[in-house]
CSV table of C-alpha atoms in Angstrom, one decimal:
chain,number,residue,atom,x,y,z
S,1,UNK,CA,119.2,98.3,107.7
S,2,UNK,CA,118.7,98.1,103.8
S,3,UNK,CA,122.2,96.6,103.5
S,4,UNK,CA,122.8,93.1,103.1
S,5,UNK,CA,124.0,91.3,106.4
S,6,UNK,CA,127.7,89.7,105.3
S,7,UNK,CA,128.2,87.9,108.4
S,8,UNK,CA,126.0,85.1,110.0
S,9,UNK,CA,126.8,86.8,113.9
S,10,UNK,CA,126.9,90.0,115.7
S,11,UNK,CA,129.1,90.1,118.8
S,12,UNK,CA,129.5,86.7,118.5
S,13,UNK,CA,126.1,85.5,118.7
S,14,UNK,CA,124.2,83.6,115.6
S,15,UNK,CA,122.3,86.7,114.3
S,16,UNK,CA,118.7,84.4,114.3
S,17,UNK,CA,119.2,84.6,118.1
S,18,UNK,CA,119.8,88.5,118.5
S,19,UNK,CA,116.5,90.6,120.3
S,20,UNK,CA,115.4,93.1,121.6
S,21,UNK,CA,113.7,93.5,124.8
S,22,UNK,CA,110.9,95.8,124.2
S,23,UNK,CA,108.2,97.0,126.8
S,24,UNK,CA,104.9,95.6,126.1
S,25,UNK,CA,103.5,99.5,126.8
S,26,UNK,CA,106.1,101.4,123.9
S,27,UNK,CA,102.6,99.9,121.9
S,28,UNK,CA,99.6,99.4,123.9
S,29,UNK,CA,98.8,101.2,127.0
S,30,UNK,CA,99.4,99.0,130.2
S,31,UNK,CA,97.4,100.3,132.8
S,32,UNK,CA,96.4,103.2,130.8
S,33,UNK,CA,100.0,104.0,130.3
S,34,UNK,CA,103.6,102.7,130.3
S,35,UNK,CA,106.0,104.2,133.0
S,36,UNK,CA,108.8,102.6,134.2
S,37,UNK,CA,111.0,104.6,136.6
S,38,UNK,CA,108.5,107.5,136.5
S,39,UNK,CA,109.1,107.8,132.6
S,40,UNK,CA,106.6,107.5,130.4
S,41,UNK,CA,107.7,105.2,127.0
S,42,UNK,CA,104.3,104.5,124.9
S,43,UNK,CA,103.9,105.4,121.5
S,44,UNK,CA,100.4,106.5,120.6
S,45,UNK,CA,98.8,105.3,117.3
S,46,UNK,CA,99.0,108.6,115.6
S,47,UNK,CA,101.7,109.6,112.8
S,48,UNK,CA,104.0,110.8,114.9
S,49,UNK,CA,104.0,108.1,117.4
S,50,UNK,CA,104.2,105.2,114.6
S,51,UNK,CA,107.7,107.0,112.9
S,52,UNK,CA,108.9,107.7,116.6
S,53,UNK,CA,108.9,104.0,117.5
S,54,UNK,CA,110.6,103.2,113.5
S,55,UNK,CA,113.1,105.6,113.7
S,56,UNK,CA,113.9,104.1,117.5
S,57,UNK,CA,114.0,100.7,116.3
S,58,UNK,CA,116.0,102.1,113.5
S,59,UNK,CA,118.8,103.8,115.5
S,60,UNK,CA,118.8,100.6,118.3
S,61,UNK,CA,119.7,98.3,115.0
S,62,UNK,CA,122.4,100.8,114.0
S,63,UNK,CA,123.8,101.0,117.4
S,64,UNK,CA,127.8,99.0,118.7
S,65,UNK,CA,127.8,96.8,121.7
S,66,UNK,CA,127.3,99.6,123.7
S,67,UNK,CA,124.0,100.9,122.9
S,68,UNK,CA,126.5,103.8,121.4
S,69,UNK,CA,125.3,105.0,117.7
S,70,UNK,CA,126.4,107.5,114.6
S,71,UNK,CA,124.3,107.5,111.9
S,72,UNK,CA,123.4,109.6,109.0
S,73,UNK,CA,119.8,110.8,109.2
S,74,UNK,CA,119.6,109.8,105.2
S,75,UNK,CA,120.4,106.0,106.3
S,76,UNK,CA,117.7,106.1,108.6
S,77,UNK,CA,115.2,108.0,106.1
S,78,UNK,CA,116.4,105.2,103.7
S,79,UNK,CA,115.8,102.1,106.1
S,80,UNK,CA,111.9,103.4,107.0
S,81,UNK,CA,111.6,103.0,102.6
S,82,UNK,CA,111.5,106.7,101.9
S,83,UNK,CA,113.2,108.7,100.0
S,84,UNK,CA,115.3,112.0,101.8
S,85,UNK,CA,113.2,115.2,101.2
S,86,UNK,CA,114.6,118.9,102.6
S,87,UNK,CA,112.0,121.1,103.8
S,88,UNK,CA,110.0,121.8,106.5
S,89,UNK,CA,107.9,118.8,107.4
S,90,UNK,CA,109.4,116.7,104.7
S,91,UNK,CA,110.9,113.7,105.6
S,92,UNK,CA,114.9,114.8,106.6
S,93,UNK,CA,112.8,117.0,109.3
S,94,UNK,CA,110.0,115.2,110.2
S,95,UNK,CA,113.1,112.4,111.6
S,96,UNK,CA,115.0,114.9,113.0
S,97,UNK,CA,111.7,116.4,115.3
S,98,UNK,CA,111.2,112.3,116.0
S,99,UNK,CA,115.1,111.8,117.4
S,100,UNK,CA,114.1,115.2,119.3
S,101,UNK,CA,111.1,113.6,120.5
S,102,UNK,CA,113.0,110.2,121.9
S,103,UNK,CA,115.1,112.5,123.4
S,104,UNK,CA,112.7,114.0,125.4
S,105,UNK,CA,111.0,110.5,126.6
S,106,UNK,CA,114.5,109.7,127.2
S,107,UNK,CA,115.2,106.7,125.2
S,108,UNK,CA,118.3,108.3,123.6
S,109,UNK,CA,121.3,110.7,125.0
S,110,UNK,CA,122.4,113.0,122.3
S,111,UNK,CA,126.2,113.9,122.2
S,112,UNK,CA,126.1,115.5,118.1
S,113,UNK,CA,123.1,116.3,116.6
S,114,UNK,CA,124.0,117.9,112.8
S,115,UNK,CA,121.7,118.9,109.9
S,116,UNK,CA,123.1,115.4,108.3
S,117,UNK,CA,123.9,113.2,111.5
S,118,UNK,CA,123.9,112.1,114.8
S,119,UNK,CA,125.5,110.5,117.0
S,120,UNK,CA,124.3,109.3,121.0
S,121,UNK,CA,123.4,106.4,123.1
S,122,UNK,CA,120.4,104.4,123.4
S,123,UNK,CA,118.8,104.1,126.9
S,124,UNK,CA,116.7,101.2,126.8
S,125,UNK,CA,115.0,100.7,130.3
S,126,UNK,CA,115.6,97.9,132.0
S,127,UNK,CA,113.0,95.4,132.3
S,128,UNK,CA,112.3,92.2,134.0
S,129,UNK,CA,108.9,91.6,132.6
S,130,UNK,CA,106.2,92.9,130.8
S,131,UNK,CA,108.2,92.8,128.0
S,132,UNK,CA,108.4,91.1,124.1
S,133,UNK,CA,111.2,90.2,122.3
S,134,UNK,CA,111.5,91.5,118.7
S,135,UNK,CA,114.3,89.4,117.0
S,136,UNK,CA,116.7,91.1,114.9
S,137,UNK,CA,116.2,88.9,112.2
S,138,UNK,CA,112.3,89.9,112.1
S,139,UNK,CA,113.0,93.3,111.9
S,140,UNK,CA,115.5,92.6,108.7
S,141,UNK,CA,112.4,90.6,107.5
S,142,UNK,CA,110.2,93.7,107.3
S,143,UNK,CA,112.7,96.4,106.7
S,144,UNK,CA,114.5,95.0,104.4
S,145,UNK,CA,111.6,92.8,102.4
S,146,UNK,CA,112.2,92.7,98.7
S,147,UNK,CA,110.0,90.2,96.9
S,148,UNK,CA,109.8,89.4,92.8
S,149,UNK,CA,106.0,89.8,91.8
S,150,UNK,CA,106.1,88.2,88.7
S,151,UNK,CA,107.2,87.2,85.0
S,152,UNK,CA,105.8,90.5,83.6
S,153,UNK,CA,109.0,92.5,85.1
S,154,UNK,CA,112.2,92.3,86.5
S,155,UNK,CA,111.2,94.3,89.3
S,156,UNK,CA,111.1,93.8,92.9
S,157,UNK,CA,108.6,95.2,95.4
S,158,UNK,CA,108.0,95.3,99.0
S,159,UNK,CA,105.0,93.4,101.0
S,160,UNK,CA,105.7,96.1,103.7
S,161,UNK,CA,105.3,99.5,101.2
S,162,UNK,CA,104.5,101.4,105.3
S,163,UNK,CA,107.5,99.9,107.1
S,164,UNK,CA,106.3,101.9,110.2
S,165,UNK,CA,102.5,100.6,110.3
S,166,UNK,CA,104.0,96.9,109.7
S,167,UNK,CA,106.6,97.5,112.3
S,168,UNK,CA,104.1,99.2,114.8
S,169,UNK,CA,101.4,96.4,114.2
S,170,UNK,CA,103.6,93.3,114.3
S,171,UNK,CA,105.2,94.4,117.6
S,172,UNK,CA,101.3,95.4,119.1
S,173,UNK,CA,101.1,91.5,118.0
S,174,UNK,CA,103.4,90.4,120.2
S,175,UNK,CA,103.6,92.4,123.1
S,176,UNK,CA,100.2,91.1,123.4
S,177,UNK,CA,101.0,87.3,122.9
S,178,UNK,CA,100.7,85.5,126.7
S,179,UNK,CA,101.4,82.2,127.8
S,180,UNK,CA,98.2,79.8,128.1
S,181,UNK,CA,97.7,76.6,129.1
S,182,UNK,CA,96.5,73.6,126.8
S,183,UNK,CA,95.1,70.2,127.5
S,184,UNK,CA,98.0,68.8,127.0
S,185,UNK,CA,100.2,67.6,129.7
S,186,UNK,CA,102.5,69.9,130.9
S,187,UNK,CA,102.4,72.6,127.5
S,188,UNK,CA,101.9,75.9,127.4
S,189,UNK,CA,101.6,78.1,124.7
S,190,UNK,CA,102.2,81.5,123.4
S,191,UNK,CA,99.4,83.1,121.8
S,192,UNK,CA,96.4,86.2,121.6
S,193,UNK,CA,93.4,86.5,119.9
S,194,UNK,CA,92.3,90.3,119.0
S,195,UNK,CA,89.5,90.8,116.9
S,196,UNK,CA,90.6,92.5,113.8
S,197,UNK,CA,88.8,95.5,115.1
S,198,UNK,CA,90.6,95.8,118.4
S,199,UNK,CA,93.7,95.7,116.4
S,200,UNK,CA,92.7,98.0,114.0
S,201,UNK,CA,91.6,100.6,116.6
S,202,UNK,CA,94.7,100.0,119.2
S,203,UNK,CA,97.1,100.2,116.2
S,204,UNK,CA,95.4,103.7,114.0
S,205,UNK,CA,94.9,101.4,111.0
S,206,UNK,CA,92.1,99.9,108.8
S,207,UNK,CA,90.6,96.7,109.0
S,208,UNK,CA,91.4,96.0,105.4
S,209,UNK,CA,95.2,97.3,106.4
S,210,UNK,CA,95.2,94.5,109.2
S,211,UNK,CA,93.9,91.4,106.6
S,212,UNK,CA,96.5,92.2,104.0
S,213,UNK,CA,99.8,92.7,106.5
S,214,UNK,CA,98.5,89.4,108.3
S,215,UNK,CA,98.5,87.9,105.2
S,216,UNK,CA,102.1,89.0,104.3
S,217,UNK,CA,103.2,88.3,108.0
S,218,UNK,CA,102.2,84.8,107.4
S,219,UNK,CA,103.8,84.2,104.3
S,220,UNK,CA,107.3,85.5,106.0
S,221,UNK,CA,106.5,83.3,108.6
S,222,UNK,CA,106.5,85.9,111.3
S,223,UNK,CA,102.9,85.2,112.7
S,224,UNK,CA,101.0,82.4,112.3
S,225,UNK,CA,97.4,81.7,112.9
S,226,UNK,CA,94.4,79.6,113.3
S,227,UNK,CA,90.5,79.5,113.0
S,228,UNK,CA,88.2,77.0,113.4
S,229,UNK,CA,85.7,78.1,111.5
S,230,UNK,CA,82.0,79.2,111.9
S,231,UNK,CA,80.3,77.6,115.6
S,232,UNK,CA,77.0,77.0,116.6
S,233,UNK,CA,76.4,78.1,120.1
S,234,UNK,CA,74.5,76.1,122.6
S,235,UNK,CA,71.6,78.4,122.2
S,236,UNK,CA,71.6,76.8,118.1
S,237,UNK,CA,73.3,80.4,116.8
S,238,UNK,CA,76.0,80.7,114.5
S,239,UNK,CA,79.0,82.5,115.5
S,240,UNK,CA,82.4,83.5,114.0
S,241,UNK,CA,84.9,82.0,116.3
S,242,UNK,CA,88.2,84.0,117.1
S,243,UNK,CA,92.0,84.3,115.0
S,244,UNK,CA,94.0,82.5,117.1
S,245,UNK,CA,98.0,84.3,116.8
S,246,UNK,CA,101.2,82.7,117.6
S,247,UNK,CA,104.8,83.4,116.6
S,248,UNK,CA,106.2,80.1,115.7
S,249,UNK,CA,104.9,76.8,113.9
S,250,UNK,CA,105.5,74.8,116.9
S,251,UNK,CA,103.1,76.9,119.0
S,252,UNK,CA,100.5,76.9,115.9
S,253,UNK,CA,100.0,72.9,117.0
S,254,UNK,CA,99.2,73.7,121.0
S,255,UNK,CA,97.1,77.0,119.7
S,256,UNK,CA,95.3,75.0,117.9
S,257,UNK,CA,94.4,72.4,120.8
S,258,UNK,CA,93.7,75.8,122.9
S,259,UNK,CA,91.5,76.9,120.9
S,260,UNK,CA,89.3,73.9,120.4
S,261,UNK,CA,89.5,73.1,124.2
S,262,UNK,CA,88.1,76.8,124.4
S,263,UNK,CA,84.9,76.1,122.3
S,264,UNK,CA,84.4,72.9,123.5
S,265,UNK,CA,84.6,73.5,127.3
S,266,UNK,CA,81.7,76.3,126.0
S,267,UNK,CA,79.4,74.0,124.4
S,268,UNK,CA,80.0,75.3,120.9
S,269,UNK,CA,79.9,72.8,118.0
S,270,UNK,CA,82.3,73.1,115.5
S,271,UNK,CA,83.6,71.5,112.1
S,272,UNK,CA,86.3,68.7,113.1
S,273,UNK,CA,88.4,67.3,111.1
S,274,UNK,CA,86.9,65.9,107.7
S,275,UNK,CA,84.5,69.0,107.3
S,276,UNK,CA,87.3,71.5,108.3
S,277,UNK,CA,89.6,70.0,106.0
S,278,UNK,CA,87.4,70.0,103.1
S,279,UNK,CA,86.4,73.7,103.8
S,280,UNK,CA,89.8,74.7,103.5
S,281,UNK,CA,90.6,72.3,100.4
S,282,UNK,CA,87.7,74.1,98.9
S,283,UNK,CA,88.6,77.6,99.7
S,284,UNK,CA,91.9,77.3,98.3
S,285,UNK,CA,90.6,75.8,94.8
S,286,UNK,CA,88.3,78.9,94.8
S,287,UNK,CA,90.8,81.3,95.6
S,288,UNK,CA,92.9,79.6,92.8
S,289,UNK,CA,90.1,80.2,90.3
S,290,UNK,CA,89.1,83.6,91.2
S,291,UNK,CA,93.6,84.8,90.9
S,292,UNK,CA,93.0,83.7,86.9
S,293,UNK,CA,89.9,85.2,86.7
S,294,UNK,CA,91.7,88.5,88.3
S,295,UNK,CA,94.2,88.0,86.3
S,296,UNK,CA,92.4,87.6,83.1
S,297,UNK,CA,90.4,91.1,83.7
S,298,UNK,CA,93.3,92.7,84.9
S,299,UNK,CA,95.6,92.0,81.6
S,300,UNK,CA,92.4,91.9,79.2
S,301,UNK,CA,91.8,95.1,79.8
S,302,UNK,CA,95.5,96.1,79.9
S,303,UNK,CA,96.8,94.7,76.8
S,304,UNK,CA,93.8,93.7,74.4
S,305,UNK,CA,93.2,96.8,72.5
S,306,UNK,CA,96.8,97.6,72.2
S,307,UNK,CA,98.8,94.0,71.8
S,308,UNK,CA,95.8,91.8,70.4
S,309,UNK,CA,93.5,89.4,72.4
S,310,UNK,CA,96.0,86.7,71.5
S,311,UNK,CA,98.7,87.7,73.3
S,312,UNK,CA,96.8,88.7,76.2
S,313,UNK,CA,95.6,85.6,76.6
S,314,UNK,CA,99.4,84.6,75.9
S,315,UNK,CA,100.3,86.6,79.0
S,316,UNK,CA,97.6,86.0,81.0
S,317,UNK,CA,98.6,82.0,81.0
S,318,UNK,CA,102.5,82.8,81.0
S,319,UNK,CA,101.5,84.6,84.6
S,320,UNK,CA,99.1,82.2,86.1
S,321,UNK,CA,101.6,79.9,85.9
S,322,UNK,CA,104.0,81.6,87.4
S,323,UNK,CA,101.4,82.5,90.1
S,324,UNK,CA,101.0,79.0,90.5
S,325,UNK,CA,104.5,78.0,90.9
S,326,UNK,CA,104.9,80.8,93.5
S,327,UNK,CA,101.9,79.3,95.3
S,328,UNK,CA,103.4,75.4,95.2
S,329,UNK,CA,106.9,77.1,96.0
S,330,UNK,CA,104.8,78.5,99.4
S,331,UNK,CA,103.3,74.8,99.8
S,332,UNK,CA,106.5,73.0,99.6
S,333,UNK,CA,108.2,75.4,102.1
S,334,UNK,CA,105.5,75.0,104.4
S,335,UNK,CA,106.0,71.1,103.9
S,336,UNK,CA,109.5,71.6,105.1
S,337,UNK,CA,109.1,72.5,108.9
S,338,UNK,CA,105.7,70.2,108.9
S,339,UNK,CA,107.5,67.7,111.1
S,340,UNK,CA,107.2,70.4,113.5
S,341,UNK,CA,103.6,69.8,113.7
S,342,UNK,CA,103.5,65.9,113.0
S,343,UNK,CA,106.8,63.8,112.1
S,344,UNK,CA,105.5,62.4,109.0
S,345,UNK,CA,104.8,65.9,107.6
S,346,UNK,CA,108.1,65.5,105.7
S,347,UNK,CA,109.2,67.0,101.8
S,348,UNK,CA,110.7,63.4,101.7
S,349,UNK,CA,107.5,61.6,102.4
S,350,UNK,CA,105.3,64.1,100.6
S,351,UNK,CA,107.4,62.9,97.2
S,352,UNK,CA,106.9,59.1,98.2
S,353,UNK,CA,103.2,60.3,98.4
S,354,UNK,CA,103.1,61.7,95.2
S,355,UNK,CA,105.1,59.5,93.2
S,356,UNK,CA,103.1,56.3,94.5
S,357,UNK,CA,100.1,58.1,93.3
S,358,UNK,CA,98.5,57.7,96.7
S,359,UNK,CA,96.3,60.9,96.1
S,360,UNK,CA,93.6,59.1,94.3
S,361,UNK,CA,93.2,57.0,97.5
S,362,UNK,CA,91.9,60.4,99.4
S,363,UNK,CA,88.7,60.4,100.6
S,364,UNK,CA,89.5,64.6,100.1
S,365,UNK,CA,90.7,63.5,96.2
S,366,UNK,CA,89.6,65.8,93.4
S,367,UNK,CA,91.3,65.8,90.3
S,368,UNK,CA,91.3,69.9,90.8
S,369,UNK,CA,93.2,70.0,93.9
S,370,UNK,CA,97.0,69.6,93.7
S,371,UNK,CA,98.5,66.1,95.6
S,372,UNK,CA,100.4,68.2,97.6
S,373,UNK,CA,97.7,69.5,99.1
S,374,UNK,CA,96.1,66.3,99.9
S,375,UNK,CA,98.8,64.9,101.1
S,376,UNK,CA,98.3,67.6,103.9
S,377,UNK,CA,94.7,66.8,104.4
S,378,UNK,CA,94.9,63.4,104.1
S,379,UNK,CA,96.8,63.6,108.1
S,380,UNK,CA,94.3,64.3,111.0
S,381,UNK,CA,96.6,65.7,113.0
S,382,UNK,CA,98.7,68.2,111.0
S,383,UNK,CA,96.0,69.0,108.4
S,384,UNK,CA,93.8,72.1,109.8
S,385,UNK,CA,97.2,73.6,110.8
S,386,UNK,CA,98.5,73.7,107.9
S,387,UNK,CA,96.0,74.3,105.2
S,388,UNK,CA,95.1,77.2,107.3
S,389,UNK,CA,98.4,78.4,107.1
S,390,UNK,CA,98.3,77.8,103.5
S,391,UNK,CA,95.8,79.4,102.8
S,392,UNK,CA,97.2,82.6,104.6
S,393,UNK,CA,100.0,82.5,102.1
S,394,UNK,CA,97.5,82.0,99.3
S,395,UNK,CA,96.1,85.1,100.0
S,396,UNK,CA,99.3,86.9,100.3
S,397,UNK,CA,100.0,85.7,96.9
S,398,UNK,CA,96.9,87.5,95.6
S,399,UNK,CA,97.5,90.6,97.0
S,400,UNK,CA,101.2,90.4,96.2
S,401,UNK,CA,99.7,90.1,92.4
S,402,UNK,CA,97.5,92.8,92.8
S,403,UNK,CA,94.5,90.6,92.4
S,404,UNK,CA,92.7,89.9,95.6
């Protein structure tokens, strides 16, 4: 799965269309538990669950048209973004005692099974519902996700340093995504709401694990959410109002009117429009100023005494910049599939926008906040949506940096 993909299809179907059916209970209990056929197929939050369900996924990637595989255990150590390791309960064994372990839940038929390889077939259950689909090209996204930090190296990390977590949370994600109704004629969406500590505690991971990967989920564009805000109940209390999760940009627009149609059918007031927009203009340009303030103490304390407070402040601006290009790189992207949300959210129009100078007409204008960004808020329709998911990629940014 680390190798680069040379060919746009797979058994001659566009590769952005290839998924997999996955049971909604190999990650969350259904009922208690999964069984299909009298066999039971979850995968429990626990260490060994988490690299079971990888090294599946793993396996069902590497597999022929017929569910067939033969694979070298180091390709699979590889692929999960460790490195091989002999020994007992080292890596090379703790994958052999997972394929052991799918055998036994029978999700794979082993014909070979050497100290270096093996070879089998996958038996994925059959199922008519209750099931997610995890697209190939997601998979790639997390597995294979390389991304260039910054101008003080050549080097390239990954947002996904636990593959299996990410893997393991993303798909909870999904298999708990359901189809709603909106107030819009005729639509339905696809969305859930967890609170970060049901997630958390379904998935065996940290609250602060679940706002980072969301973050970077966001950014890839493989979730996308939405939140209102703070509420005031009828009762005159404030109240945090839920993450609303979605796996497309097109569904972010009817979450969105979900969501709102929730609260108001409950009598909760909440900021519309102008109020929300500004919020979220706001926390951006604080977010902006706190990554050069992170920045500043990071490579102050880094580089001062050794290389002079000159050229730390030298470096410190050479990387904000860069920070900030990333960041209006992220806008500009998002820009792109806006007409998704409203048809004159376009890259064309945004440069019309910002070449007429019509920023300086926004009621949101401040001379802080890039035109780009106005140009966002400055449409009722698209600019919650958005911004939100701005923001979201803001923040990846900053933890990409090392600085949130």
């Amino acid at each position: 799965m680390t190798e680069i993909l040379k060919s746009e299809k797979k058994y001659g179907i566009h590769r952005k269309d290839m998924f997999y059916k996955i049971g909604n209970g190999f990650v969350r209990t259904v009922n208690n538990k999964f069984v299909e056929n009298g066999r039971e197929y979850y995968f429990a939050p626990t260490k060994e669950g988490i690299l079971d369900y990888s090294v599946f996924l793993t396996i069902l990637y590497n597999c022929n048209g017929q569910n067939e595989f033969d694979i070298r255990i180091n390709k699979i150590i590889k692929s999960l973004g460790k490195k091989p390791q002999s020994g007992i309960g080292r890596n090379n064994d703790n994958v052999k005692q997972s394929i052991k372990r799918l055998e036994q839940k029978f999700l794979l038929r082993i014909d070979e099974f050497e100290d270096s390889f093996v070879s089998g077939e996958v038996l994925l259950p059959d199922l008519e519902k209750h099931f997610f689909k995890l697209y190939e090209n997601d998979l790639i996204m997390i597995m294979n996700n390389l991304s260039k930090r910054s101008m003080e190296d050549d080097e390239f990390i990954s947002k996904y340093k636990n593959k299996e977590k990410a893997i393991y949370v993303y798909s909870y994600l999904l298999s708990m995504l359901g189809k709603h109704e909106t107030t819009e004629a005729g639509m339905e969406t696809y969305l859930c709401f967890p609170s970060y500590k049901q997630i958390a505690e379904e998935c065996g991971v940290s609250e602060s694990y679940i706002n980072k990967l969301l973050a970077y989920l966001e950014y890839d564009e493989l979730l996308f959410s939405i939140y209102l805000g703070d509420a005031e109940t009828p009762d005159g209390n404030t109240v945090i109002t839920s993450n609303y999760y979605t796996n497309s940009i097109e569904n972010l627009s009817l979450a969105y009117c979900y969501a709102r149609a929730y609260y108001d059918n409950e009598g909760y007031k909440y900021p519309k429009y102008a109020k929300r927009t500004k919020q979220l203009l706001e926390d951006i340009s604080n977010m902006l100023v706190k990554s050069k303030d992170r920045l500043l103490e990071k490579y102050a304390k880094k580089f001062k005494k050794s290389h002079g407070e000159e050229y730390a402040k030298t470096l410190i601006e050479k990387e904000y910049l860069k920070f900030k290009e990333h960041f209006y790189m992220a806008i500009k992207k998002s820009v792109a599939y806006g007409n998704k949300i409203h048809p004159d959210i376009t890259s064309d129009k945004m440069k019309c926008y910002i070449a007429t100078r019509q920023n300086l007409k926004s009621k949101f204008y401040n001379k802080n906040t890039h035109p780009s960004l106005l140009f966002i808020a400055d449409n009722e329709s698209a600019s919650i949506i958005l911004l939100s998911h701005i923001k979201q990629k803001l923040k990846a940014l900053m933890y990409l940096y090392n600085i949130k």
